[in-house]
Amino acid sequence: MTKTVVSSHACRHFTGHHPPMRFVSFGELAQQLIDVWISRDEIEDPLSLYQGVRERLATNMVLAVIDFPVGGPSEFRVNVVRDYSIPTSYEDVPELLKTRLPLLPRGHLHPSVEKAIATRRPSLIAETVRHGDLQTNFEMLALPHQLEKHGVDWCLVFGVIHYLLKSAPLRKDLDDIDLAILQLLREGLQMRQIGLRVQLSPRTVEHRVERLKSLANARTLHDLVARTL
């Protein structure tokens, strides 16, 4: 059984005016967390582990603490400290990302988190995964409590979402021209430039692109490119 809790500081919004901050990469913050984890013999409270980075997270980053009984995370709770907050038109994304990093779609802990808990060592991964028609590319660091403790145990999870895309499987009956047009669109070419390379008029290329958009259920040209990656 799992439960997700979002703290009052978890969500940030693109409202108001904020002083500019220097961008800090996921790699820098992950290394800082690992350095703190290594430098201390025992960290009782995960807050003391992440308090130095919490206010430096970009809007595409997620920070969460997983609480679970000692002896194995058969039942656990995900406490979201800072949630992903980039605006998106995908209605199901915010709720999905509150648990997607540390969890698999059916509510099981991600194998990298389980590995970190089992070995009491940091685990760092980079993945591209699909859930339904949504494709997510992310990096994730799991930092467990160094020693198994009595009562409730914990594991810190820190991640960055590089991109979210609605994807559509390509039909197997696309011809060579369609495949070439999709590739050239991904390369940023205009209709006239594509036409020169596939030896078709720009108008014919446009007709084919409209057909491809319909097949992929894409609203715009950019949407078509994203959905067929």
mmCIF file of C-alpha atoms in Angstrom:
data_model
loop_
_atom_site.group_PDB
_atom_site.id
_atom_site.type_symbol
_atom_site.label_atom_id
_atom_site.label_comp_id
_atom_site.label_asym_id
_atom_site.label_seq_id
_atom_site.Cartn_x
_atom_site.Cartn_y
_atom_site.Cartn_z
ATOM 1 C CA MET A 1 0.000 0.000 0.000
ATOM 2 C CA THR A 2 1.362 3.420 -0.920
ATOM 3 C CA LYS A 3 0.475 6.964 -0.047
ATOM 4 C CA THR A 4 1.742 10.199 -1.542
ATOM 5 C CA VAL A 5 1.973 13.340 0.571
ATOM 6 C CA VAL A 6 2.866 16.737 -0.873
ATOM 7 C CA SER A 7 4.348 19.256 1.558
ATOM 8 C CA SER A 8 3.256 22.901 1.643
ATOM 9 C CA HIS A 9 6.586 23.831 0.033
ATOM 10 C CA ALA A 10 6.409 21.224 -2.700
ATOM 11 C CA CYS A 11 4.756 23.200 -5.501
ATOM 12 C CA ARG A 12 6.052 26.322 -7.155
ATOM 13 C CA HIS A 13 4.167 28.349 -9.741
ATOM 14 C CA PHE A 14 5.098 30.815 -12.451
ATOM 15 C CA THR A 15 3.488 33.770 -10.695
ATOM 16 C CA GLY A 16 4.935 36.869 -9.081
ATOM 17 C CA HIS A 17 8.473 38.134 -9.400
ATOM 18 C CA HIS A 18 11.454 36.226 -8.127
ATOM 19 C CA PRO A 19 15.115 37.262 -8.114
ATOM 20 C CA PRO A 20 17.158 35.502 -10.803
ATOM 21 C CA MET A 21 19.030 32.450 -9.575
ATOM 22 C CA ARG A 22 22.086 30.806 -11.069
ATOM 23 C CA PHE A 23 21.108 27.599 -12.774
ATOM 24 C CA VAL A 24 22.462 24.590 -10.915
ATOM 25 C CA SER A 25 22.483 21.319 -12.828
ATOM 26 C CA PHE A 26 21.148 18.020 -11.609
ATOM 27 C CA GLY A 27 24.694 16.654 -11.626
ATOM 28 C CA GLU A 28 25.975 19.405 -9.323
ATOM 29 C CA LEU A 29 23.144 19.005 -6.831
ATOM 30 C CA ALA A 30 23.333 15.208 -6.938
ATOM 31 C CA GLN A 31 27.065 15.382 -6.199
ATOM 32 C CA GLN A 32 26.416 17.757 -3.300
ATOM 33 C CA LEU A 33 23.879 15.329 -1.828
ATOM 34 C CA ILE A 34 26.277 12.411 -2.248
ATOM 35 C CA ASP A 35 29.093 14.387 -0.612
ATOM 36 C CA VAL A 36 26.912 15.129 2.425
ATOM 37 C CA TRP A 37 25.798 11.491 2.549
ATOM 38 C CA ILE A 38 29.427 10.263 2.500
ATOM 39 C CA SER A 39 30.808 12.855 4.928
ATOM 40 C CA ARG A 40 28.471 11.947 7.785
ATOM 41 C CA ASP A 41 28.613 8.648 9.613
ATOM 42 C CA GLU A 42 24.886 8.555 10.203
ATOM 43 C CA ILE A 43 22.087 10.856 9.087
ATOM 44 C CA GLU A 44 19.033 10.387 11.272
ATOM 45 C CA ASP A 45 16.806 12.974 9.605
ATOM 46 C CA PRO A 46 16.627 13.255 5.786
ATOM 47 C CA LEU A 47 16.035 17.010 6.213
ATOM 48 C CA SER A 48 19.654 17.423 7.265
ATOM 49 C CA LEU A 49 20.645 15.705 4.026
ATOM 50 C CA TYR A 50 18.608 17.803 1.588
ATOM 51 C CA GLN A 51 18.218 21.172 3.345
ATOM 52 C CA GLY A 52 21.242 22.587 1.499
ATOM 53 C CA VAL A 53 19.724 21.944 -1.942
ATOM 54 C CA ARG A 54 15.947 22.288 -1.441
ATOM 55 C CA GLU A 55 15.768 25.974 -2.388
ATOM 56 C CA ARG A 56 18.139 25.573 -5.343
ATOM 57 C CA LEU A 57 16.040 23.099 -7.327
ATOM 58 C CA ALA A 58 14.879 23.987 -10.823
ATOM 59 C CA THR A 59 11.215 23.637 -11.753
ATOM 60 C CA ASN A 60 11.878 20.373 -13.625
ATOM 61 C CA MET A 61 13.309 18.674 -10.531
ATOM 62 C CA VAL A 62 11.598 16.462 -7.951
ATOM 63 C CA LEU A 63 12.648 15.799 -4.353
ATOM 64 C CA ALA A 64 10.901 13.192 -2.206
ATOM 65 C CA VAL A 65 11.423 11.068 0.886
ATOM 66 C CA ILE A 66 10.160 7.484 1.022
ATOM 67 C CA ASP A 67 9.225 6.256 4.508
ATOM 68 C CA PHE A 68 8.851 2.531 5.096
ATOM 69 C CA PRO A 69 8.935 -0.009 7.961
ATOM 70 C CA VAL A 70 12.281 -1.543 8.858
ATOM 71 C CA GLY A 71 12.759 -4.947 7.253
ATOM 72 C CA GLY A 72 11.672 -4.050 3.743
ATOM 73 C CA PRO A 73 9.595 -1.462 1.865
ATOM 74 C CA SER A 74 6.522 -3.645 1.371
ATOM 75 C CA GLU A 75 4.411 -0.705 2.518
ATOM 76 C CA PHE A 76 5.675 2.819 2.144
ATOM 77 C CA ARG A 77 4.720 6.466 1.853
ATOM 78 C CA VAL A 78 6.107 8.984 -0.624
ATOM 79 C CA ASN A 79 6.514 12.446 0.921
ATOM 80 C CA VAL A 80 7.017 14.984 -1.874
ATOM 81 C CA VAL A 81 9.270 17.820 -0.699
ATOM 82 C CA ARG A 82 9.465 19.625 -4.062
ATOM 83 C CA ASP A 83 7.331 18.695 -7.037
ATOM 84 C CA TYR A 84 7.779 19.125 -10.781
ATOM 85 C CA SER A 85 6.148 22.466 -11.658
ATOM 86 C CA ILE A 86 6.792 23.259 -15.320
ATOM 87 C CA PRO A 87 3.517 24.236 -17.040
ATOM 88 C CA THR A 88 2.138 21.524 -19.291
ATOM 89 C CA SER A 89 -1.040 20.918 -21.259
ATOM 90 C CA TYR A 90 -0.991 17.227 -20.327
ATOM 91 C CA GLU A 91 -3.715 17.027 -17.695
ATOM 92 C CA ASP A 92 -2.487 13.872 -15.942
ATOM 93 C CA VAL A 93 1.178 14.869 -15.608
ATOM 94 C CA PRO A 94 1.330 16.610 -12.196
ATOM 95 C CA GLU A 95 -0.279 13.716 -10.305
ATOM 96 C CA LEU A 96 1.723 11.208 -12.329
ATOM 97 C CA LEU A 97 5.059 12.789 -11.486
ATOM 98 C CA LYS A 98 4.395 12.952 -7.761
ATOM 99 C CA THR A 99 5.016 9.210 -7.725
ATOM 100 C CA ARG A 100 6.546 8.370 -11.099
ATOM 101 C CA LEU A 101 10.190 8.905 -10.156
ATOM 102 C CA PRO A 102 10.428 6.556 -7.163
ATOM 103 C CA LEU A 103 7.567 4.302 -8.278
ATOM 104 C CA LEU A 104 6.592 2.118 -11.182
ATOM 105 C CA PRO A 105 3.114 2.557 -12.709
ATOM 106 C CA ARG A 106 1.562 -0.182 -10.541
ATOM 107 C CA GLY A 107 2.810 1.319 -7.301
ATOM 108 C CA HIS A 108 5.973 -0.742 -6.809
ATOM 109 C CA LEU A 109 9.244 0.927 -5.927
ATOM 110 C CA HIS A 110 11.589 1.534 -8.828
ATOM 111 C CA PRO A 111 14.344 -1.142 -8.928
ATOM 112 C CA SER A 112 17.045 1.487 -8.420
ATOM 113 C CA VAL A 113 15.362 2.619 -5.189
ATOM 114 C CA GLU A 114 15.016 -0.971 -4.021
ATOM 115 C CA LYS A 115 18.707 -1.524 -4.805
ATOM 116 C CA ALA A 116 19.723 1.549 -2.798
ATOM 117 C CA ILE A 117 17.679 0.373 0.192
ATOM 118 C CA ALA A 118 18.964 -3.210 -0.011
ATOM 119 C CA THR A 119 22.645 -2.273 -0.344
ATOM 120 C CA ARG A 120 22.549 0.920 1.761
ATOM 121 C CA ARG A 121 24.464 2.589 -1.060
ATOM 122 C CA PRO A 122 23.550 5.451 -3.450
ATOM 123 C CA SER A 123 21.951 4.501 -6.758
ATOM 124 C CA LEU A 124 22.009 6.770 -9.818
ATOM 125 C CA ILE A 125 20.190 6.049 -13.088
ATOM 126 C CA ALA A 126 19.103 7.695 -16.339
ATOM 127 C CA GLU A 127 16.050 6.320 -18.150
ATOM 128 C CA THR A 128 13.479 6.958 -20.820
ATOM 129 C CA VAL A 129 10.205 5.243 -19.997
ATOM 130 C CA ARG A 130 6.683 5.100 -21.338
ATOM 131 C CA HIS A 131 3.448 5.013 -19.374
ATOM 132 C CA GLY A 132 0.487 4.923 -21.686
ATOM 133 C CA ASP A 133 1.161 7.406 -24.470
ATOM 134 C CA LEU A 134 3.427 9.570 -22.284
ATOM 135 C CA GLN A 135 7.183 9.321 -22.697
ATOM 136 C CA THR A 136 9.416 10.611 -19.889
ATOM 137 C CA ASN A 137 13.182 11.019 -19.825
ATOM 138 C CA PHE A 138 14.702 11.484 -16.372
ATOM 139 C CA GLU A 139 17.696 11.002 -14.116
ATOM 140 C CA MET A 140 17.227 9.856 -10.531
ATOM 141 C CA LEU A 141 19.421 9.564 -7.445
ATOM 142 C CA ALA A 142 18.353 7.403 -4.491
ATOM 143 C CA LEU A 143 20.128 7.943 -1.146
ATOM 144 C CA PRO A 144 19.105 5.521 1.627
ATOM 145 C CA HIS A 145 19.639 5.816 5.334
ATOM 146 C CA GLN A 146 23.159 4.433 5.848
ATOM 147 C CA LEU A 147 22.185 1.948 8.561
ATOM 148 C CA GLU A 148 19.009 -0.008 9.091
ATOM 149 C CA LYS A 149 17.181 1.711 11.924
ATOM 150 C CA HIS A 150 14.428 0.724 14.331
ATOM 151 C CA GLY A 151 10.870 1.732 13.550
ATOM 152 C CA VAL A 152 10.482 3.654 10.295
ATOM 153 C CA ASP A 153 13.268 3.794 7.728
ATOM 154 C CA TRP A 154 13.687 6.251 4.833
ATOM 155 C CA CYS A 155 15.276 6.795 1.425
ATOM 156 C CA LEU A 156 15.756 10.186 -0.276
ATOM 157 C CA VAL A 157 14.924 10.406 -3.979
ATOM 158 C CA PHE A 158 16.105 13.315 -6.127
ATOM 159 C CA GLY A 159 15.367 13.510 -9.839
ATOM 160 C CA VAL A 160 15.198 15.714 -12.898
ATOM 161 C CA ILE A 161 12.643 15.401 -15.716
ATOM 162 C CA HIS A 162 14.413 16.262 -18.964
ATOM 163 C CA TYR A 163 11.309 16.058 -21.120
ATOM 164 C CA LEU A 164 7.730 14.834 -21.307
ATOM 165 C CA LEU A 165 6.245 13.873 -24.647
ATOM 166 C CA LYS A 166 3.015 12.409 -25.884
ATOM 167 C CA SER A 167 4.094 9.650 -28.226
ATOM 168 C CA ALA A 168 2.288 7.769 -30.966
ATOM 169 C CA PRO A 169 3.519 4.456 -32.398
ATOM 170 C CA LEU A 170 4.354 4.804 -36.067
ATOM 171 C CA ARG A 171 2.176 2.813 -38.403
ATOM 172 C CA LYS A 172 4.026 -0.004 -40.086
ATOM 173 C CA ASP A 173 2.551 0.861 -43.482
ATOM 174 C CA LEU A 174 4.306 4.246 -43.775
ATOM 175 C CA ASP A 175 6.255 4.390 -47.005
ATOM 176 C CA ASP A 176 9.837 5.541 -47.472
ATOM 177 C CA ILE A 177 8.727 9.088 -48.348
ATOM 178 C CA ASP A 178 6.740 9.418 -45.106
ATOM 179 C CA LEU A 179 9.700 8.170 -43.062
ATOM 180 C CA ALA A 180 12.024 10.583 -44.846
ATOM 181 C CA ILE A 181 9.670 13.528 -44.244
ATOM 182 C CA LEU A 182 9.470 12.742 -40.527
ATOM 183 C CA GLN A 183 13.228 12.554 -40.240
ATOM 184 C CA LEU A 184 13.754 15.823 -42.132
ATOM 185 C CA LEU A 185 11.111 17.538 -39.973
ATOM 186 C CA ARG A 186 13.058 16.433 -36.886
ATOM 187 C CA GLU A 187 16.132 18.031 -38.437
ATOM 188 C CA GLY A 188 14.275 21.351 -38.700
ATOM 189 C CA LEU A 189 13.870 21.579 -42.463
ATOM 190 C CA GLN A 190 11.089 23.582 -44.115
ATOM 191 C CA MET A 191 8.585 22.138 -46.615
ATOM 192 C CA ARG A 192 10.488 23.481 -49.618
ATOM 193 C CA GLN A 193 13.779 22.043 -48.362
ATOM 194 C CA ILE A 194 12.147 18.688 -47.646
ATOM 195 C CA GLY A 195 10.590 18.677 -51.115
ATOM 196 C CA LEU A 196 13.985 19.127 -52.747
ATOM 197 C CA ARG A 197 15.384 16.128 -50.873
ATOM 198 C CA VAL A 198 12.463 13.762 -51.514
ATOM 199 C CA GLN A 199 11.848 15.134 -55.015
ATOM 200 C CA LEU A 200 8.282 16.274 -54.361
ATOM 201 C CA SER A 201 6.628 19.679 -54.557
ATOM 202 C CA PRO A 202 6.229 21.640 -51.296
ATOM 203 C CA ARG A 203 2.434 21.315 -51.657
ATOM 204 C CA THR A 204 2.651 17.517 -51.906
ATOM 205 C CA VAL A 205 4.920 17.465 -48.852
ATOM 206 C CA GLU A 206 2.346 19.578 -46.981
ATOM 207 C CA HIS A 207 -0.438 17.124 -47.892
ATOM 208 C CA ARG A 208 1.658 14.218 -46.609
ATOM 209 C CA VAL A 209 2.451 16.106 -43.406
ATOM 210 C CA GLU A 210 -1.256 16.764 -42.798
ATOM 211 C CA ARG A 211 -1.939 13.043 -43.252
ATOM 212 C CA LEU A 212 0.852 12.195 -40.789
ATOM 213 C CA LYS A 213 -0.551 14.660 -38.255
ATOM 214 C CA SER A 214 -3.938 12.977 -38.521
ATOM 215 C CA LEU A 215 -2.414 9.511 -38.071
ATOM 216 C CA ALA A 216 -0.452 10.638 -34.977
ATOM 217 C CA ASN A 217 -3.376 12.663 -33.574
ATOM 218 C CA ALA A 218 -1.055 15.683 -33.563
ATOM 219 C CA ARG A 219 -2.415 19.227 -33.378
ATOM 220 C CA THR A 220 0.586 21.051 -34.815
ATOM 221 C CA LEU A 221 3.797 20.419 -36.707
ATOM 222 C CA HIS A 222 5.781 20.589 -33.467
ATOM 223 C CA ASP A 223 3.358 18.121 -31.885
ATOM 224 C CA LEU A 224 3.858 15.721 -34.806
ATOM 225 C CA VAL A 225 7.646 15.820 -34.392
ATOM 226 C CA ALA A 226 7.385 15.255 -30.634
ATOM 227 C CA ARG A 227 4.881 12.409 -30.888
ATOM 228 C CA THR A 228 6.939 10.469 -33.439
ATOM 229 C CA LEU A 229 10.253 10.584 -31.609
#
